């Protein structure tokens, strides 16, 4: 039962949180031999989340062979852990009764996650496998908007009337036949099912039976609107160290509960979205995607960049005469543009992250913009000194060094400001500050880099 | 007590998870008026984490004024929530007895977090405020490496001998004077203090008193080595939906416990590190930093980029004769380089994220590299068609269009491959795959973009 992580000095070169290579080879062999019994034995000790990862990492042909052998063992845990990108494909290959049985085992929030992206006929088929109460719970969740707390919550909540004592609550828990797999609090409700506070199970266990529940409620209690965005839910859990939080409808009535493990999963997805969007990749991107899907996700921003890069070409072509009379300029101009691109990316990453954690907000936006302006100026001067001196020494032309230096200062300031102003503006417009900021900012730094350098060169050198 | 998040339709333009602007104005006024009583009243309903954020967002002069008025109210919760970047500055401005009192309230893991970056004399001063047991717990944690599970754990663990029944455990909890603020499991240990399993408090409450604890342990139980890296701890919690996990020493003896809220905080920090490192910013970067600190964090990679960008300049200068005979090439060359930079960034972001989630690992690395190669080829061809046709139409020179198209295909493949091979290589070398990958990859795509375009132009056009 103990699954002990070995200390580092015992570690082989293998990652201890991945299945051993030898095990993977055995699994491969069992799939190829069509040996279901061996496959079951090999996978028996594995956690559902690891089996789901294994399924994701198989190539499509091998995955089909695997599912043909192992479909009877796919349970609710494995199914809910499989990445959305391939889950429908997996479900299509499973016998209907296996899917039905798996779905019946799941918590309502996992069923919601499973069916929310399905077409109506498939969704109805899955829901038909549930008993009436569970189906009603799932349908209630689905009535809330996508990416809302209502979709994230599970409807199974342990509640107690506000006037109960510890003894009454304990007796209730002892007599109750059905309790959620995981619960950490008892939510106190009034007769109209408004949540009033909660009691941790630890507090309950440590208190005498005569203690009124309302005397041992937690200060950290806060409810979440079923309409709140899931990103805000993750923020609230992380900010206030919540373990679970009751979800309420518009009338402030309890409709479900969200636990921290789901909030952590959302936080992780939000991170993925940030990092992929900043890089101009569709956030539905997965390591399991094939080359065609991968190409398709990335092409849109590449085409956009083709057009924005053409802006640089237009700017440069304005200075063709300048370049013709001093071809060395063509070689030097990418230095100013590229260093500006890096500075813009730096400023952008800090701003996007700051907006995500709310460390950057209206109360300090002005100060942060000023900070970026000054930091851009400082680094511009520093880089200008290095570059100007180096190029003067190499080309023996102090005027060329001065042009490079001046263009560098201008572009570093543009980069630092653009990096913070673009995401702030997107945020103010209600858009995701990470969305395509990278393309905007590097276009700005490219165009400005070429323009400042070639413009100054035209004025000062010709 | 209820702190209800309002549903979206009631929201003003303000972010509901930030203090209201009117409140901030009142706080500002109270600080300026030196009115401690009003300040206390205004902050009284606020959560410690929000007060800490408020302190972080004040500019340094106002922060000093604030602390002079409010220092008596700074407790352990506020102090442990203040960002490391300014925590030492805050501590220096607080009366010693306030710090001592705050530290005595903290859990051992928060004290470790507070003192681990301090110099020895300051650390000793803080530790002196603790009673002997707490001090020993903190010192035990500090003996483990930085960023290890041992630093993250708290030593306060609720344990029970493996042979106990539910009734014995409940009686123990009732009689125990001291219990941790938050605990969710009872860890079963053998006489040598090896953890053998755990029981959730929900299960304990729902079971009859005669039930042996070992009959109701959780399947999800796994221990974590005190030497495990904290990033791996976050991965394990997220992968297996753990709520808490016992930490063991080299002899497999229980030394502490990690709870999911700490793992969630680590996950969040790891993401910050990824996003900032990918962008070439020091990961000790904060929105609260001043311009000088900001400039200093960013300068190193800018200087590195100055040198790598000079590589592009060297490549271009090899083709000065080509450019001199057809200056339009100078205008067009950034298109190939810049689109390659975007493609490299896309491939890189997916790979870095895949390595962080272990979705990309040795079992599928080869397939992912092949996928990138093909995706790069596909997008290269797509972009080449658009660009080649457009430029042929504009310049009326089909050979120039073909050169652009061919260079685009080459550079898209280089970008896609570089984006995945650079982080894979860094990972294999035991380095952070996000570290400066961006600079490497854009250098590759710049150099290759200019080389392919100008080289092909030299062969085909002159």
Short mmCIF file of N, CA, C and O in Angstrom, two decimals, chain A residues 1 3-4 8-9 14-15 17 19 21 47 49-50 53 57 81 174 184 196 205 207 222-223 227 232 236 238-241 243 250 260 268 271-272 279-280 286 289 294-295 298-299 305 313 316 330-331 333 338-339 342 346 353 358 361-362 367 371-372 379, chain B residues 1 3-4 8-9 14-15 17 19 21 47 49-50 53 57 81 174 184 196 205 207 222-223 227 232 236 238-241 243 250 260 268 271-272 279-280 286 289 294-295 298-299 305 313 330-331 333 338-339 342 346 353 358 361-362 367 371-372 379:
data_model
loop_
_atom_site.label_atom_id
_atom_site.label_comp_id
_atom_site.label_asym_id
_atom_site.label_seq_id
_atom_site.Cartn_x
_atom_site.Cartn_y
_atom_site.Cartn_z
N UNK A 1 0.83 -1.19 0.00
CA UNK A 1 0.00 0.00 0.00
C UNK A 1 0.88 1.26 0.00
O UNK A 1 0.59 2.23 -0.67
N UNK A 3 3.51 3.62 -1.15
CA UNK A 3 4.16 3.85 -2.44
C UNK A 3 5.20 4.93 -2.19
O UNK A 3 4.94 6.11 -2.33
N UNK A 4 6.37 4.49 -1.78
CA UNK A 4 7.31 5.46 -1.23
C UNK A 4 8.22 6.08 -2.28
O UNK A 4 8.80 5.38 -3.11
N UNK A 8 16.77 11.04 -3.18
CA UNK A 8 17.53 11.29 -4.41
C UNK A 8 18.75 10.40 -4.58
O UNK A 8 19.04 10.00 -5.71
N UNK A 9 19.44 10.08 -3.50
CA UNK A 9 20.69 9.33 -3.68
C UNK A 9 20.43 7.92 -4.20
O UNK A 9 21.31 7.28 -4.73
N UNK A 14 16.38 7.46 -14.05
CA UNK A 14 14.97 7.56 -14.43
C UNK A 14 14.23 8.51 -13.50
O UNK A 14 14.55 8.67 -12.34
N UNK A 15 13.18 9.09 -14.04
CA UNK A 15 12.30 9.97 -13.27
C UNK A 15 11.40 9.09 -12.42
O UNK A 15 10.64 8.27 -12.93
N UNK A 17 8.77 9.61 -10.93
CA UNK A 17 7.33 9.79 -11.06
C UNK A 17 6.80 9.35 -12.41
O UNK A 17 5.71 9.66 -12.81
N UNK A 19 6.53 5.76 -14.98
CA UNK A 19 6.70 4.31 -14.90
C UNK A 19 8.10 3.93 -15.39
O UNK A 19 8.63 4.56 -16.31
N UNK A 21 11.18 2.25 -17.26
CA UNK A 21 11.30 1.88 -18.66
C UNK A 21 11.03 0.38 -18.85
O UNK A 21 10.37 -0.04 -19.81
N UNK A 47 -1.78 3.67 -10.30
CA UNK A 47 -2.85 4.63 -10.00
C UNK A 47 -3.60 4.96 -11.30
O UNK A 47 -2.99 5.01 -12.36
N UNK A 49 -4.59 7.70 -12.46
CA UNK A 49 -4.05 8.87 -13.16
C UNK A 49 -2.84 8.46 -14.01
O UNK A 49 -2.62 9.01 -15.10
N UNK A 50 -2.07 7.50 -13.53
CA UNK A 50 -0.89 7.05 -14.30
C UNK A 50 -1.31 6.19 -15.48
O UNK A 50 -0.69 6.25 -16.55
N UNK A 53 -2.39 8.52 -18.12
CA UNK A 53 -1.23 9.11 -18.80
C UNK A 53 -0.64 8.13 -19.81
O UNK A 53 -0.25 8.51 -20.91
N UNK A 57 -0.15 8.60 -23.89
CA UNK A 57 1.18 8.62 -24.52
C UNK A 57 1.35 7.54 -25.58
O UNK A 57 2.35 7.54 -26.30
N UNK A 81 -9.54 10.93 -15.72
CA UNK A 81 -8.18 11.47 -15.77
C UNK A 81 -7.65 11.61 -17.19
O UNK A 81 -6.63 12.25 -17.42
N UNK A 174 -22.69 9.28 11.76
CA UNK A 174 -22.65 7.83 12.04
C UNK A 174 -23.82 7.11 11.38
O UNK A 174 -23.68 5.97 10.94
N UNK A 184 -14.27 17.62 4.05
CA UNK A 184 -13.38 18.14 5.08
C UNK A 184 -14.10 19.09 6.03
O UNK A 184 -13.56 19.46 7.05
N UNK A 196 -24.13 29.31 6.35
CA UNK A 196 -23.85 30.32 7.37
C UNK A 196 -22.43 30.22 7.92
O UNK A 196 -21.97 31.11 8.61
N UNK A 205 -14.12 16.76 15.80
CA UNK A 205 -13.64 15.61 16.55
C UNK A 205 -13.05 16.01 17.89
O UNK A 205 -13.10 15.25 18.86
N UNK A 207 -13.95 18.54 19.77
CA UNK A 207 -14.85 19.29 20.67
C UNK A 207 -15.78 18.34 21.42
O UNK A 207 -16.09 17.24 20.95
N UNK A 222 -15.91 31.41 3.36
CA UNK A 222 -16.46 32.31 2.36
C UNK A 222 -17.16 31.47 1.30
O UNK A 222 -16.76 30.36 1.02
N UNK A 223 -18.23 32.01 0.75
CA UNK A 223 -18.95 31.28 -0.27
C UNK A 223 -18.54 31.79 -1.65
O UNK A 223 -17.97 32.88 -1.78
N UNK A 227 -21.80 31.45 -10.45
CA UNK A 227 -21.50 32.13 -11.71
C UNK A 227 -20.06 32.67 -11.76
O UNK A 227 -19.64 33.21 -12.78
N UNK A 232 -11.16 32.74 -11.18
CA UNK A 232 -11.29 33.47 -9.92
C UNK A 232 -11.41 32.51 -8.74
O UNK A 232 -10.93 32.79 -7.64
N UNK A 236 -9.04 32.55 -5.44
CA UNK A 236 -9.55 32.64 -4.07
C UNK A 236 -9.00 31.50 -3.21
O UNK A 236 -8.58 31.73 -2.07
N UNK A 238 -6.19 29.89 -3.64
CA UNK A 238 -4.76 30.10 -3.44
C UNK A 238 -4.50 31.28 -2.51
O UNK A 238 -3.63 31.22 -1.64
N UNK A 239 -5.27 32.32 -2.67
CA UNK A 239 -5.07 33.53 -1.85
C UNK A 239 -5.41 33.28 -0.38
O UNK A 239 -4.69 33.72 0.50
N UNK A 240 -6.52 32.57 -0.13
CA UNK A 240 -6.99 32.42 1.26
C UNK A 240 -6.74 31.04 1.83
O UNK A 240 -7.27 30.71 2.88
N UNK A 241 -5.95 30.22 1.13
CA UNK A 241 -5.63 28.87 1.63
C UNK A 241 -6.89 28.10 2.00
O UNK A 241 -6.96 27.48 3.06
N UNK A 243 -9.63 25.05 1.76
CA UNK A 243 -9.61 23.63 1.45
C UNK A 243 -10.89 23.25 0.72
O UNK A 243 -10.89 22.46 -0.22
N UNK A 250 -28.03 32.40 -7.17
CA UNK A 250 -28.31 33.84 -7.09
C UNK A 250 -29.04 34.23 -5.82
O UNK A 250 -28.95 35.36 -5.35
N UNK A 260 -10.30 21.90 -2.90
CA UNK A 260 -9.05 22.51 -3.36
C UNK A 260 -8.38 21.72 -4.47
O UNK A 260 -7.70 22.30 -5.32
N UNK A 268 -3.63 25.02 -12.59
CA UNK A 268 -2.68 24.42 -13.51
C UNK A 268 -3.10 24.66 -14.96
O UNK A 268 -2.27 24.99 -15.81
N UNK A 271 -2.41 28.21 -15.94
CA UNK A 271 -0.99 28.38 -16.24
C UNK A 271 -0.70 27.95 -17.66
O UNK A 271 0.01 28.63 -18.40
N UNK A 272 -1.26 26.78 -18.03
CA UNK A 272 -1.03 26.27 -19.37
C UNK A 272 -1.53 27.27 -20.41
O UNK A 272 -0.85 27.55 -21.38
N UNK A 279 2.81 32.52 -26.12
CA UNK A 279 3.66 32.07 -27.21
C UNK A 279 2.90 32.01 -28.53
O UNK A 279 3.48 31.63 -29.55
N UNK A 280 1.60 32.38 -28.51
CA UNK A 280 0.83 32.35 -29.76
C UNK A 280 0.46 30.94 -30.19
O UNK A 280 0.41 30.64 -31.38
N UNK A 286 -1.89 19.99 -27.14
CA UNK A 286 -1.48 18.89 -26.28
C UNK A 286 -0.29 18.17 -26.88
O UNK A 286 -0.17 18.10 -28.10
N UNK A 289 -1.17 15.61 -29.49
CA UNK A 289 -1.71 15.96 -30.81
C UNK A 289 -0.79 15.47 -31.92
O UNK A 289 0.43 15.44 -31.77
N UNK A 294 -1.25 19.92 -34.78
CA UNK A 294 -0.25 20.86 -34.27
C UNK A 294 -0.04 22.01 -35.25
O UNK A 294 -0.04 23.18 -34.86
N UNK A 295 0.14 21.67 -36.51
CA UNK A 295 0.37 22.70 -37.52
C UNK A 295 -0.82 23.66 -37.56
O UNK A 295 -0.66 24.87 -37.62
N UNK A 298 -1.01 26.24 -34.80
CA UNK A 298 0.03 27.28 -34.78
C UNK A 298 -0.03 28.21 -35.97
O UNK A 298 0.48 29.33 -35.92
N UNK A 299 -0.64 27.74 -37.06
CA UNK A 299 -0.62 28.52 -38.30
C UNK A 299 -1.23 29.92 -38.14
O UNK A 299 -0.66 30.89 -38.65
N UNK A 305 1.76 36.94 -38.01
CA UNK A 305 3.12 37.45 -37.92
C UNK A 305 3.72 37.74 -39.29
O UNK A 305 4.54 38.64 -39.44
N UNK A 313 9.34 45.08 -43.06
CA UNK A 313 9.90 45.13 -44.42
C UNK A 313 9.57 46.47 -45.08
O UNK A 313 10.43 47.06 -45.74
N UNK A 316 11.83 49.10 -43.53
CA UNK A 316 13.20 48.99 -44.03
C UNK A 316 13.29 49.49 -45.48
O UNK A 316 14.23 50.22 -45.84
N UNK A 330 22.70 47.05 -42.92
CA UNK A 330 21.83 45.89 -43.03
C UNK A 330 22.24 44.80 -42.04
O UNK A 330 21.41 44.09 -41.49
N UNK A 331 23.55 44.68 -41.83
CA UNK A 331 24.03 43.65 -40.91
C UNK A 331 23.78 44.02 -39.45
O UNK A 331 23.51 43.17 -38.61
N UNK A 333 21.39 46.19 -38.26
CA UNK A 333 20.02 46.54 -37.84
C UNK A 333 19.29 45.46 -37.03
O UNK A 333 18.50 45.79 -36.15
N UNK A 338 16.34 42.85 -32.35
CA UNK A 338 16.28 41.60 -31.59
C UNK A 338 16.41 41.85 -30.08
O UNK A 338 15.69 41.26 -29.27
N UNK A 339 17.32 42.75 -29.68
CA UNK A 339 17.46 43.04 -28.26
C UNK A 339 16.20 43.72 -27.72
O UNK A 339 15.79 43.49 -26.59
N UNK A 342 13.66 40.93 -27.03
CA UNK A 342 13.90 40.25 -25.74
C UNK A 342 13.40 41.13 -24.59
O UNK A 342 12.69 40.65 -23.69
N UNK A 346 10.47 40.26 -21.86
CA UNK A 346 10.71 40.29 -20.41
C UNK A 346 9.63 41.10 -19.70
O UNK A 346 9.00 40.64 -18.75
N UNK A 353 2.07 37.92 -15.76
CA UNK A 353 2.08 37.20 -14.49
C UNK A 353 1.49 38.07 -13.37
O UNK A 353 0.70 37.61 -12.55
N UNK A 358 -2.93 39.27 -9.67
CA UNK A 358 -3.50 40.53 -9.19
C UNK A 358 -2.46 41.40 -8.46
O UNK A 358 -2.82 42.34 -7.78
N UNK A 361 -2.38 45.80 -10.60
CA UNK A 361 -3.79 46.19 -10.69
C UNK A 361 -3.87 47.70 -10.71
O UNK A 361 -2.86 48.38 -10.67
N UNK A 362 -5.09 48.22 -10.75
CA UNK A 362 -5.23 49.67 -10.96
C UNK A 362 -4.54 50.48 -9.88
O UNK A 362 -4.14 51.61 -10.09
N UNK A 367 2.45 53.23 -11.26
CA UNK A 367 3.80 53.09 -10.74
C UNK A 367 4.60 52.04 -11.52
O UNK A 367 5.79 52.21 -11.80
N UNK A 371 7.97 52.46 -13.60
CA UNK A 371 9.10 51.59 -13.28
C UNK A 371 9.67 51.00 -14.57
O UNK A 371 10.90 50.96 -14.78
N UNK A 372 8.78 50.54 -15.47
CA UNK A 372 9.23 49.94 -16.73
C UNK A 372 9.96 50.98 -17.58
O UNK A 372 10.98 50.70 -18.20
N UNK A 379 18.52 50.12 -18.88
CA UNK A 379 19.11 49.06 -19.68
C UNK A 379 19.46 49.55 -21.07
O UNK A 379 20.46 49.11 -21.65
N UNK B 1 -19.45 37.30 9.13
CA UNK B 1 -18.52 36.20 8.90
C UNK B 1 -18.56 35.75 7.45
O UNK B 1 -17.54 35.47 6.84
N UNK B 3 -18.45 36.06 3.73
CA UNK B 3 -17.84 37.04 2.83
C UNK B 3 -18.22 36.60 1.44
O UNK B 3 -17.53 35.85 0.78
N UNK B 4 -19.38 37.05 1.00
CA UNK B 4 -19.95 36.45 -0.20
C UNK B 4 -19.48 37.12 -1.47
O UNK B 4 -19.52 38.34 -1.61
N UNK B 8 -21.90 37.87 -11.02
CA UNK B 8 -21.38 38.80 -12.01
C UNK B 8 -22.32 39.97 -12.34
O UNK B 8 -21.85 41.08 -12.54
N UNK B 9 -23.63 39.72 -12.36
CA UNK B 9 -24.52 40.80 -12.79
C UNK B 9 -24.53 41.96 -11.79
O UNK B 9 -24.93 43.06 -12.13
N UNK B 14 -15.29 47.21 -10.99
CA UNK B 14 -14.15 46.86 -10.15
C UNK B 14 -14.01 45.35 -10.02
O UNK B 14 -14.97 44.61 -10.10
N UNK B 15 -12.79 44.90 -9.82
CA UNK B 15 -12.49 43.50 -9.60
C UNK B 15 -12.91 43.16 -8.17
O UNK B 15 -12.43 43.73 -7.20
N UNK B 17 -12.24 40.83 -6.31
CA UNK B 17 -11.23 40.24 -5.44
C UNK B 17 -10.12 41.21 -5.08
O UNK B 17 -9.09 40.84 -4.59
N UNK B 19 -9.52 45.09 -3.06
CA UNK B 19 -10.24 46.03 -2.21
C UNK B 19 -10.85 47.15 -3.06
O UNK B 19 -10.27 47.57 -4.07
N UNK B 21 -11.95 50.66 -4.56
CA UNK B 21 -11.15 51.87 -4.71
C UNK B 21 -11.42 52.87 -3.57
O UNK B 21 -10.51 53.49 -3.04
N UNK B 47 -8.87 40.08 5.33
CA UNK B 47 -8.10 38.86 5.52
C UNK B 47 -6.61 39.20 5.52
O UNK B 47 -6.17 40.12 4.83
N UNK B 49 -4.12 37.84 4.15
CA UNK B 49 -3.49 37.78 2.84
C UNK B 49 -3.73 39.07 2.06
O UNK B 49 -2.87 39.53 1.30
N UNK B 50 -4.91 39.66 2.25
CA UNK B 50 -5.22 40.91 1.55
C UNK B 50 -4.46 42.09 2.16
O UNK B 50 -4.03 43.00 1.45
N UNK B 53 -1.04 41.92 0.79
CA UNK B 53 -1.00 42.45 -0.58
C UNK B 53 -1.00 43.98 -0.57
O UNK B 53 -0.29 44.62 -1.34
N UNK B 57 1.83 46.58 -2.13
CA UNK B 57 1.52 47.51 -3.22
C UNK B 57 1.76 48.97 -2.87
O UNK B 57 1.70 49.83 -3.73
N UNK B 81 2.33 36.00 4.83
CA UNK B 81 1.78 36.22 3.49
C UNK B 81 2.55 37.29 2.71
O UNK B 81 2.36 37.43 1.51
N UNK B 174 -10.22 13.77 21.45
CA UNK B 174 -11.00 14.51 22.45
C UNK B 174 -10.13 14.98 23.61
O UNK B 174 -10.33 16.05 24.17
N UNK B 184 -6.42 16.81 8.19
CA UNK B 184 -7.47 16.13 7.42
C UNK B 184 -7.36 14.62 7.52
O UNK B 184 -8.26 13.91 7.12
N UNK B 196 2.22 3.97 7.94
CA UNK B 196 1.72 2.76 7.29
C UNK B 196 0.46 3.02 6.47
O UNK B 196 0.04 2.16 5.69
N UNK B 205 -15.23 9.61 11.30
CA UNK B 205 -16.49 10.04 11.89
C UNK B 205 -17.64 9.12 11.50
O UNK B 205 -18.60 8.94 12.26
N UNK B 207 -17.48 5.91 10.88
CA UNK B 207 -17.29 4.49 11.22
C UNK B 207 -17.64 4.23 12.69
O UNK B 207 -17.56 5.12 13.52
N UNK B 222 0.36 7.79 0.01
CA UNK B 222 1.75 7.66 -0.42
C UNK B 222 2.59 8.63 0.40
O UNK B 222 2.12 9.70 0.79
N UNK B 223 3.81 8.25 0.68
CA UNK B 223 4.68 9.12 1.46
C UNK B 223 5.62 9.87 0.52
O UNK B 223 5.80 9.48 -0.64
N UNK B 227 13.67 14.65 1.10
CA UNK B 227 14.66 15.18 0.16
C UNK B 227 14.07 15.43 -1.24
O UNK B 227 14.77 15.93 -2.12
N UNK B 232 8.48 18.43 -7.50
CA UNK B 232 7.94 17.08 -7.60
C UNK B 232 6.80 16.88 -6.61
O UNK B 232 5.85 16.14 -6.89
N UNK B 236 3.09 15.56 -7.60
CA UNK B 236 2.44 14.40 -6.99
C UNK B 236 1.06 14.76 -6.44
O UNK B 236 0.09 14.03 -6.63
N UNK B 238 -0.91 17.17 -7.46
CA UNK B 238 -1.80 17.46 -8.57
C UNK B 238 -2.16 16.18 -9.32
O UNK B 238 -3.31 15.97 -9.71
N UNK B 239 -1.19 15.31 -9.51
CA UNK B 239 -1.41 14.08 -10.27
C UNK B 239 -2.37 13.15 -9.53
O UNK B 239 -3.25 12.56 -10.13
N UNK B 240 -2.18 13.01 -8.22
CA UNK B 240 -2.95 12.01 -7.48
C UNK B 240 -4.04 12.61 -6.60
O UNK B 240 -4.60 11.92 -5.76
N UNK B 241 -4.31 13.88 -6.77
CA UNK B 241 -5.37 14.54 -6.00
C UNK B 241 -5.22 14.31 -4.51
O UNK B 241 -6.18 13.98 -3.82
N UNK B 243 -4.61 15.36 -0.59
CA UNK B 243 -4.96 16.48 0.27
C UNK B 243 -3.83 16.72 1.27
O UNK B 243 -3.47 17.85 1.57
N UNK B 250 15.34 9.46 5.65
CA UNK B 250 16.01 8.38 4.92
C UNK B 250 15.67 7.01 5.47
O UNK B 250 15.73 6.02 4.75
N UNK B 260 -2.10 20.20 0.92
CA UNK B 260 -2.28 20.59 -0.48
C UNK B 260 -2.19 22.10 -0.69
O UNK B 260 -1.76 22.56 -1.74
N UNK B 268 2.13 27.23 -8.09
CA UNK B 268 2.00 28.60 -8.57
C UNK B 268 3.39 29.24 -8.74
O UNK B 268 3.64 29.93 -9.73
N UNK B 271 5.17 27.85 -11.77
CA UNK B 271 4.68 28.44 -13.00
C UNK B 271 5.29 29.81 -13.23
O UNK B 271 5.69 30.17 -14.33
N UNK B 272 5.37 30.59 -12.13
CA UNK B 272 5.99 31.91 -12.23
C UNK B 272 7.41 31.78 -12.75
O UNK B 272 7.84 32.53 -13.63
N UNK B 279 11.06 33.86 -20.57
CA UNK B 279 11.17 35.21 -21.11
C UNK B 279 12.54 35.83 -20.81
O UNK B 279 12.79 36.97 -21.19
N UNK B 280 13.40 35.08 -20.12
CA UNK B 280 14.73 35.61 -19.81
C UNK B 280 14.73 36.67 -18.71
O UNK B 280 15.50 37.62 -18.75
N UNK B 286 9.62 40.76 -9.14
CA UNK B 286 8.32 41.05 -8.52
C UNK B 286 7.79 42.38 -9.03
O UNK B 286 8.56 43.29 -9.33
N UNK B 289 9.16 45.40 -7.28
CA UNK B 289 10.55 45.85 -7.41
C UNK B 289 10.63 47.25 -7.99
O UNK B 289 9.82 47.64 -8.81
N UNK B 294 14.70 46.09 -11.22
CA UNK B 294 14.12 45.54 -12.44
C UNK B 294 15.16 45.52 -13.56
O UNK B 294 15.34 44.52 -14.24
N UNK B 295 15.83 46.64 -13.73
CA UNK B 295 16.83 46.73 -14.80
C UNK B 295 17.93 45.69 -14.57
O UNK B 295 18.36 45.02 -15.50
N UNK B 298 17.05 42.13 -15.54
CA UNK B 298 16.85 41.84 -16.96
C UNK B 298 18.11 42.01 -17.79
O UNK B 298 18.22 41.46 -18.88
N UNK B 299 19.06 42.79 -17.27
CA UNK B 299 20.24 43.10 -18.08
C UNK B 299 21.02 41.86 -18.52
O UNK B 299 21.44 41.79 -19.68
N UNK B 305 21.93 38.41 -25.26
CA UNK B 305 21.29 38.55 -26.56
C UNK B 305 22.05 39.50 -27.48
O UNK B 305 22.05 39.33 -28.70
N UNK B 313 24.43 39.42 -37.17
CA UNK B 313 25.12 40.48 -37.90
C UNK B 313 26.30 39.92 -38.69
O UNK B 313 26.53 40.31 -39.84
N UNK B 330 17.46 43.22 -48.08
CA UNK B 330 17.59 43.70 -46.70
C UNK B 330 16.23 43.94 -46.06
O UNK B 330 16.02 43.71 -44.87
N UNK B 331 15.27 44.38 -46.90
CA UNK B 331 13.94 44.64 -46.38
C UNK B 331 13.18 43.34 -46.11
O UNK B 331 12.40 43.25 -45.16
N UNK B 333 14.52 40.22 -45.53
CA UNK B 333 15.13 39.18 -44.68
C UNK B 333 14.53 39.07 -43.27
O UNK B 333 14.47 37.98 -42.73
N UNK B 338 11.80 36.54 -38.43
CA UNK B 338 10.81 36.82 -37.40
C UNK B 338 9.74 35.74 -37.33
O UNK B 338 9.33 35.30 -36.25
N UNK B 339 9.27 35.25 -38.49
CA UNK B 339 8.28 34.18 -38.47
C UNK B 339 8.88 32.90 -37.89
O UNK B 339 8.21 32.13 -37.20
N UNK B 342 8.74 33.25 -34.08
CA UNK B 342 7.42 32.92 -33.52
C UNK B 342 7.22 31.41 -33.48
O UNK B 342 6.79 30.85 -32.47
N UNK B 346 6.58 29.03 -30.20
CA UNK B 346 5.41 28.15 -30.08
C UNK B 346 5.84 26.73 -29.69
O UNK B 346 5.33 26.15 -28.71
N UNK B 353 6.10 23.26 -21.30
CA UNK B 353 4.91 22.88 -20.55
C UNK B 353 4.78 21.35 -20.46
O UNK B 353 4.48 20.80 -19.40
N UNK B 358 5.15 16.43 -17.29
CA UNK B 358 5.61 15.09 -17.62
C UNK B 358 4.83 14.46 -18.77
O UNK B 358 4.92 13.25 -19.01
N UNK B 361 8.03 13.04 -22.21
CA UNK B 361 9.05 12.31 -21.46
C UNK B 361 9.71 11.32 -22.40
O UNK B 361 9.36 11.25 -23.58
N UNK B 362 10.64 10.55 -21.88
CA UNK B 362 11.44 9.71 -22.78
C UNK B 362 10.57 8.73 -23.57
O UNK B 362 10.94 8.30 -24.65
N UNK B 367 8.62 10.60 -30.70
CA UNK B 367 7.41 10.86 -31.47
C UNK B 367 7.09 12.36 -31.52
O UNK B 367 6.67 12.90 -32.54
N UNK B 371 6.83 14.78 -34.65
CA UNK B 371 5.61 15.57 -34.83
C UNK B 371 5.98 17.03 -35.13
O UNK B 371 5.42 17.65 -36.03
N UNK B 372 6.96 17.55 -34.38
CA UNK B 372 7.38 18.94 -34.59
C UNK B 372 7.99 19.12 -35.98
O UNK B 372 7.72 20.12 -36.66
N UNK B 379 3.67 23.84 -41.86
CA UNK B 379 3.49 25.29 -41.75
C UNK B 379 4.48 26.04 -42.64
O UNK B 379 4.15 27.09 -43.18
#
